[in-house]
Backbone as numpy.savetxt, mean C-alpha at the origin, in Angstrom:
# Nx Ny Nz CAx CAy CAz Cx Cy Cz
15.48 -15.57 -29.45 16.38 -16.17 -28.48 17.46 -16.87 -29.18
17.28 -17.79 -30.01 18.16 -18.43 -31.05 19.13 -17.75 -31.53
18.80 -16.53 -32.05 19.60 -15.73 -32.85 20.32 -14.72 -31.95
19.95 -14.66 -30.62 20.56 -13.88 -29.67 20.19 -12.18 -29.99
18.93 -11.96 -30.38 18.68 -10.49 -30.96 17.39 -9.96 -29.93
17.33 -10.58 -28.92 16.39 -9.88 -27.87 16.88 -8.63 -27.54
15.98 -7.76 -27.31 16.30 -6.39 -26.82 16.03 -6.53 -25.34
17.11 -5.59 -24.49 16.95 -5.82 -23.10 16.11 -4.62 -22.78
14.90 -5.12 -21.85 13.86 -4.26 -21.61 14.29 -2.94 -20.87
13.37 -1.86 -20.88 13.95 -0.70 -20.43 13.33 -0.62 -18.88
13.75 -1.29 -18.09 13.16 -1.15 -16.75 14.06 -0.54 -15.58
13.67 -0.21 -14.48 14.39 0.26 -13.58 15.68 -0.83 -13.06
15.21 -2.11 -13.02 16.04 -3.19 -12.78 17.33 -3.22 -13.80
17.02 -3.29 -15.08 18.00 -3.38 -15.91 18.88 -2.21 -16.03
18.40 -0.88 -15.71 19.00 0.21 -15.89 20.05 0.38 -14.63
19.54 0.06 -13.44 20.48 0.20 -12.50 21.30 -0.72 -12.29
21.08 -1.93 -12.65 21.99 -2.99 -12.88 23.24 -2.60 -13.83
22.92 -1.90 -14.68 23.89 -1.45 -15.51 24.82 -0.25 -15.23
24.31 0.16 -13.98 25.16 1.30 -13.44 24.64 2.64 -13.66
23.19 2.67 -14.22 22.72 4.18 -14.29 22.45 4.82 -13.28
22.35 6.13 -13.31 22.09 6.88 -11.99 20.69 6.78 -11.64
20.21 6.49 -10.39 19.05 6.16 -9.90 18.17 7.25 -10.13
18.53 8.51 -9.72 17.69 9.62 -9.67 17.13 9.86 -11.43
18.24 9.84 -12.04 17.86 9.92 -13.74 17.17 8.94 -14.10
17.31 7.53 -13.81 16.64 6.47 -14.13 15.07 6.62 -13.84
14.75 6.72 -12.61 13.40 6.79 -12.12 12.81 8.09 -12.52
13.41 9.13 -12.75 12.76 10.38 -13.26 12.58 10.09 -14.89
13.26 9.55 -15.46 13.09 9.32 -17.04 11.97 8.25 -17.14
11.94 7.32 -16.36 10.85 6.31 -16.32 9.50 6.74 -16.16
9.44 7.59 -15.16 8.16 8.33 -14.81 7.72 9.34 -15.97
8.70 10.09 -16.54 8.28 11.08 -17.56 8.04 10.19 -18.81
8.48 9.18 -19.16 8.05 8.34 -20.07 6.69 7.34 -19.89
6.24 7.24 -18.62 5.19 6.51 -18.11 5.53 4.99 -18.12
6.81 4.57 -17.88 7.29 3.37 -17.97 7.52 2.66 -16.38
7.02 3.34 -15.37 7.24 2.71 -14.15 5.78 2.43 -13.77
5.56 1.11 -13.57 4.44 0.56 -13.12 4.10 0.89 -11.73
2.93 0.64 -11.14 2.48 1.21 -9.75 3.23 0.48 -8.90
3.33 -1.08 -8.89 4.19 -1.77 -8.00 5.59 -1.36 -7.93
6.15 -1.20 -9.02 7.52 -0.70 -8.96 7.64 0.77 -8.36
6.59 1.62 -8.62 6.58 2.95 -8.00 6.58 2.74 -6.58
5.59 1.99 -6.07 5.36 1.88 -4.51 6.76 1.22 -3.91
7.28 0.09 -4.49 8.40 -0.44 -3.86 9.42 0.27 -3.99
9.64 1.41 -4.73 10.84 2.09 -4.93 10.78 3.56 -4.50
9.76 3.91 -3.60 9.65 5.10 -3.06 10.88 5.65 -2.34
11.34 4.75 -1.65 12.60 5.05 -0.78 13.77 5.27 -1.55
14.01 4.50 -2.43 14.99 4.61 -3.42 15.04 5.91 -4.11
13.72 6.39 -4.65 13.76 7.59 -5.47 13.97 8.85 -4.45
13.33 8.82 -3.41 13.72 9.82 -2.28 15.07 9.86 -1.91
15.82 8.88 -1.78 16.99 8.79 -1.44 18.13 9.33 -2.41
17.73 9.08 -3.78 18.65 9.24 -4.75 18.33 10.68 -5.18
17.40 11.59 -4.46 17.02 12.82 -4.81 16.02 13.11 -6.06
15.40 12.25 -6.33 14.14 12.37 -7.38 13.24 13.64 -6.71
13.02 14.53 -7.52 12.10 15.52 -7.13 10.71 15.21 -6.56
10.43 15.56 -5.27 9.27 15.10 -4.65 8.11 15.53 -5.45
8.09 16.80 -6.10 6.98 17.26 -7.11 6.75 16.20 -8.08
8.06 15.51 -8.80 7.71 14.65 -9.90 7.11 13.28 -9.17
7.64 12.93 -8.00 6.86 11.66 -7.50 5.63 11.98 -7.27
5.30 13.06 -6.58 3.85 13.17 -6.28 2.86 13.48 -7.57
3.51 14.00 -8.84 2.88 14.20 -9.70 2.44 12.81 -10.35
3.49 11.98 -10.61 3.42 10.63 -11.08 2.36 9.75 -10.26
2.35 9.86 -8.92 1.31 9.37 -8.13 -0.19 9.48 -8.50
-0.28 10.52 -9.23 -1.56 11.07 -9.55 -2.11 10.29 -11.00
-1.14 9.91 -11.69 -1.35 9.44 -13.04 -1.14 7.97 -13.22
-0.32 7.27 -12.42 0.02 5.92 -12.55 -1.15 4.97 -12.35
-1.26 3.93 -13.13 -2.53 3.04 -13.02 -2.41 2.14 -11.74
-3.31 2.40 -10.83 -3.28 1.76 -9.55 -4.30 0.44 -9.55
-5.17 0.48 -10.71 -6.26 -0.29 -10.52 -6.07 -1.70 -9.95
-4.97 -2.26 -10.05 -4.63 -3.65 -9.39 -4.00 -3.77 -8.24
-3.78 -2.73 -7.70 -3.07 -2.64 -6.10 -3.78 -2.72 -4.96
-3.70 -3.66 -4.13 -4.33 -3.91 -2.94 -3.90 -2.98 -2.01
-4.65 -2.71 -0.83 -4.29 -1.89 0.34 -3.28 -2.36 1.01
-2.81 -3.48 1.31 -1.43 -3.89 1.86 -0.15 -3.45 1.24
-0.38 -3.00 0.04 1.03 -2.47 -0.66 1.07 -1.05 -0.17
0.14 -0.32 0.07 0.09 0.99 0.42 0.64 1.10 1.85
0.05 0.09 2.75 0.37 0.14 4.26 1.90 -0.13 4.27
2.46 -1.10 3.36 3.95 -1.48 3.36 4.92 -0.06 2.95
4.30 0.49 1.97 4.97 1.64 1.46 4.91 2.75 2.49
3.81 3.06 3.03 3.81 3.97 4.32 4.60 3.69 5.31
4.87 2.61 5.66 5.63 2.23 6.66 7.30 2.64 6.23
7.54 2.29 4.99 8.92 2.76 4.57 8.99 4.24 4.44
8.19 4.87 3.75 8.32 6.27 3.64 7.13 6.93 3.94
7.01 7.29 5.47 5.63 7.86 6.08 5.30 9.15 5.49
6.34 10.17 5.11 6.21 11.46 4.33 5.42 11.28 3.28
4.92 10.02 2.62 4.30 10.12 1.45 2.73 9.25 1.99
2.51 9.37 3.11 1.34 8.61 3.61 -0.05 9.30 2.85
-0.05 10.69 2.83 -1.10 11.04 2.20 -1.37 11.16 0.69
-0.10 10.83 0.03 -0.35 10.49 -1.34 -0.42 9.12 -1.61
-0.19 8.35 -0.78 -0.46 6.80 -0.92 -1.93 6.53 -0.71
-2.34 7.35 0.39 -3.88 7.01 0.76 -4.84 7.57 -0.44
-4.29 8.49 -0.93 -5.15 9.00 -2.26 -4.93 7.97 -3.34
-3.91 7.44 -3.61 -3.75 6.33 -4.61 -4.54 5.10 -4.33
-4.67 4.94 -3.21 -5.30 3.73 -2.39 -6.89 3.81 -2.83
-7.16 5.06 -2.31 -8.83 5.41 -2.69 -8.97 5.39 -4.17
-8.11 5.97 -5.01 -8.38 5.76 -6.40 -8.26 4.41 -6.97
-7.47 3.54 -6.36 -7.50 2.03 -6.93 -8.80 1.42 -6.58
-9.16 1.69 -5.32 -10.64 1.18 -4.88 -11.88 1.53 -5.32
-11.74 2.79 -6.09 -13.13 3.56 -6.46 -13.73 2.88 -7.58
-13.00 2.12 -8.39 -13.56 1.51 -9.52 -14.22 0.20 -9.31
-13.91 -0.41 -8.03 -14.56 -1.73 -7.82 -16.04 -1.47 -7.42
-16.85 -2.45 -7.93 -18.22 -2.66 -7.82 -18.46 -2.81 -6.16
-19.46 -2.27 -5.77 -19.89 -2.28 -4.35 -20.49 -3.57 -4.12
-20.07 -4.19 -3.07 -20.77 -5.39 -2.49 -22.02 -5.09 -1.82
-22.94 -5.57 -2.41 -24.41 -5.08 -1.80 -24.56 -5.60 -0.46
-25.70 -4.94 0.23 -25.91 -5.42 1.75 -24.97 -5.23 2.68
-25.31 -5.69 3.77 -24.49 -5.30 4.88 -23.40 -6.24 5.33
-22.15 -5.80 5.62 -21.13 -6.81 5.94 -20.54 -6.31 7.19
-20.45 -7.21 7.92 -19.55 -7.06 9.40 -18.28 -7.80 9.37
-17.35 -7.10 9.75 -16.02 -7.36 9.64 -15.43 -7.34 11.11
-14.91 -8.52 11.57 -14.22 -8.74 12.89 -12.69 -8.77 12.83
-12.14 -7.80 13.40 -10.52 -8.07 13.54 -10.12 -8.34 14.66
-9.29 -9.44 14.82 -8.53 -9.89 16.03 -7.36 -8.89 16.36
-7.44 -8.35 17.37 -6.29 -7.55 17.94 -5.61 -8.03 19.04
-5.66 -9.11 19.33 -4.81 -9.80 20.21 -3.49 -9.91 20.19
-2.61 -9.99 21.07 -1.08 -10.16 20.79 -0.64 -10.79 19.82
-1.23 -12.04 19.44 -0.76 -12.80 18.47 -0.87 -12.26 17.06
-1.56 -11.19 16.78 -1.68 -10.46 15.74 -0.55 -9.61 15.17
0.30 -9.19 16.17 1.36 -8.13 16.15 2.69 -8.88 16.06
3.53 -8.63 15.17 4.94 -9.04 15.35 5.05 -10.39 14.60
4.03 -11.09 14.31 4.15 -12.22 13.43 3.90 -11.96 12.05
4.98 -11.96 11.28 5.13 -11.60 9.80 4.23 -12.70 9.07
3.53 -12.28 7.95 2.59 -13.03 7.22 3.50 -13.83 6.21
4.74 -13.62 5.98 5.58 -14.64 5.48 7.06 -14.17 5.68
7.84 -15.16 5.41 9.30 -14.97 5.85 9.98 -13.83 5.04
9.51 -13.24 3.97 10.12 -12.19 3.00 9.19 -10.80 3.34
8.40 -10.94 4.25 7.35 -9.81 4.37 7.76 -8.94 5.65
7.53 -7.67 5.49 7.59 -6.82 6.67 6.46 -6.45 7.30
5.30 -7.12 6.78 3.83 -6.88 7.27 3.64 -8.15 8.42
2.79 -7.67 9.27 2.30 -8.74 10.13 0.79 -9.00 10.05
0.31 -9.78 10.78 -1.05 -10.24 10.54 -1.99 -9.01 10.93
-1.61 -8.14 11.64 -2.38 -7.08 11.80 -2.48 -6.17 10.64
-1.19 -6.11 9.97 -1.28 -5.23 8.72 -2.26 -5.79 7.79
-2.33 -7.18 7.59 -3.07 -7.98 6.64 -4.59 -7.58 7.09
-4.78 -7.65 8.18 -6.36 -7.43 8.89 -6.71 -6.05 8.68
-6.03 -5.19 8.82 -6.19 -3.63 8.65 -6.40 -3.34 7.22
-5.44 -3.94 6.24 -5.77 -3.87 4.81 -6.96 -4.27 4.35
-7.58 -5.46 4.92 -8.81 -6.07 4.63 -9.92 -5.19 5.16
-9.81 -4.56 6.23 -10.69 -3.45 6.68 -10.76 -2.27 6.01
-9.75 -1.81 5.42 -9.46 -0.70 4.51 -10.45 -0.81 3.15
-10.09 -2.12 2.49 -10.62 -2.59 1.69 -12.25 -2.67 1.48
-12.62 -3.43 2.78 -14.25 -3.51 2.97 -14.77 -2.11 3.15
-14.00 -1.10 3.70 -14.71 0.07 3.91 -15.08 0.83 2.55
-14.21 0.47 1.60 -14.41 1.25 0.33 -15.15 0.42 -0.56
-15.37 -0.93 -0.54 -16.01 -1.80 -1.56 -17.22 -2.43 -1.19
-17.55 -2.26 0.13 -18.87 -2.72 0.65 -19.84 -1.53 0.74
-21.13 -1.88 0.27 -22.23 -0.96 0.38 -22.32 -0.36 1.84
-22.50 -1.28 2.68 -22.49 -1.05 4.12 -21.69 -1.99 5.06
-20.72 -1.27 5.77 -19.98 -2.15 6.42 -19.72 -1.76 7.95
-19.76 -2.74 9.00 -19.47 -2.34 10.27 -18.26 -3.13 10.72
-17.40 -2.57 11.36 -16.03 -3.27 11.77 -15.91 -3.37 13.11
-15.63 -4.20 13.82 -15.47 -4.65 15.18 -14.06 -5.07 15.30
-13.41 -4.47 16.37 -12.37 -5.20 16.76 -12.22 -6.00 18.03
-11.70 -7.18 18.09 -12.03 -8.03 19.37 -10.63 -8.48 19.97
-10.67 -8.85 21.27 -9.53 -9.54 21.82 -10.37 -10.34 22.97
-10.57 -9.80 24.11 -11.52 -10.15 25.20 -12.88 -10.03 24.82
-13.26 -8.73 24.39 -14.55 -8.28 24.02 -14.57 -7.49 22.57
-15.64 -7.45 21.96 -15.79 -6.82 20.75 -15.95 -5.32 20.99
-15.28 -4.53 20.07 -15.56 -3.17 20.22 -15.73 -2.41 18.86
-16.86 -1.75 18.67 -17.24 -1.02 17.53 -16.15 -0.12 16.89
-15.54 -0.14 15.83 -14.70 0.73 15.35 -15.10 1.87 14.53
-14.72 3.06 14.88 -15.36 4.23 14.31 -15.35 4.16 12.73
-16.35 4.88 12.14 -16.35 4.75 10.61 -15.40 5.64 10.03
-14.01 5.36 10.08 -12.85 5.98 9.42 -12.61 5.34 8.08
-11.93 5.98 7.33 -11.45 5.48 6.03 -9.84 5.53 6.02
-9.39 4.74 5.10 -8.01 4.77 4.84 -7.00 4.32 6.05
-6.02 5.11 6.16 -4.96 4.89 7.18 -5.47 5.27 8.55
-6.44 6.29 8.63 -7.30 6.83 9.78 -7.97 5.30 10.37
-8.59 4.57 9.66 -9.17 3.48 10.03 -8.13 2.27 10.60
-7.05 2.30 9.96 -5.83 1.33 10.44 -5.59 1.87 11.86
-5.48 3.22 12.03 -5.03 3.67 13.37 -6.10 3.68 14.37
-7.28 3.68 13.87 -8.51 3.45 14.92 -8.49 2.05 15.36
-8.41 1.22 14.53 -8.14 -0.39 14.97 -7.13 -0.59 15.83
-5.94 -0.10 15.38 -4.63 -0.10 16.31 -4.75 0.42 17.69
-5.37 1.55 17.45 -5.50 2.35 18.97 -6.23 1.48 19.94
-7.38 0.85 19.31 -8.40 -0.07 20.21 -7.37 -1.32 20.62
-6.43 -1.90 19.93 -5.63 -2.99 20.42 -4.67 -2.56 21.40
-4.19 -1.17 21.16 -3.12 -0.58 22.19 -3.95 -0.42 23.78
-5.31 -0.04 23.69 -5.91 0.27 24.94 -5.91 -1.26 25.71
-6.26 -2.30 24.97 -6.47 -3.55 25.54 -5.23 -4.23 26.08
-4.07 -3.98 25.42 -2.80 -4.51 25.89 -2.22 -3.94 27.00
-2.56 -2.73 27.54 -1.92 -1.86 28.57 -2.39 -2.49 29.77
């Protein structure tokens, strides 16, 4: 640092800030396995919009290390680029497959009252409370030895034993029934 000899890291941020072509930058970083899982998820829309080949995006999704990515990241990405939901779900299952199972029976209650929808979990997030709860349900479905999930507002309703985004939809559809 004192000698001003630090090399600029080769990241998507530094490349794009320097004016590099988006499609070329993302394609090269994926080819060199230099795009981390979170950067990959956060930039799916940029990659799609800049013309990165769909086949390259889907191929990289199968190999990127997703071991430390939590389900809410996949929910956020699927909201932005729904055409990749199938790919995102497979990435999520892969990331959760390595977790040790929580033994015994787990019961999870998901609040689906109106207060869970539209209230963001933080000022900078596009996820609401329901998204966080759904992500927890998706996580529990994969890492708990035995899990029962119920949604509730006025009454508790058993949620069908679905996985991934189908579980999120099953919980969400129960909340829509109650709000009608």
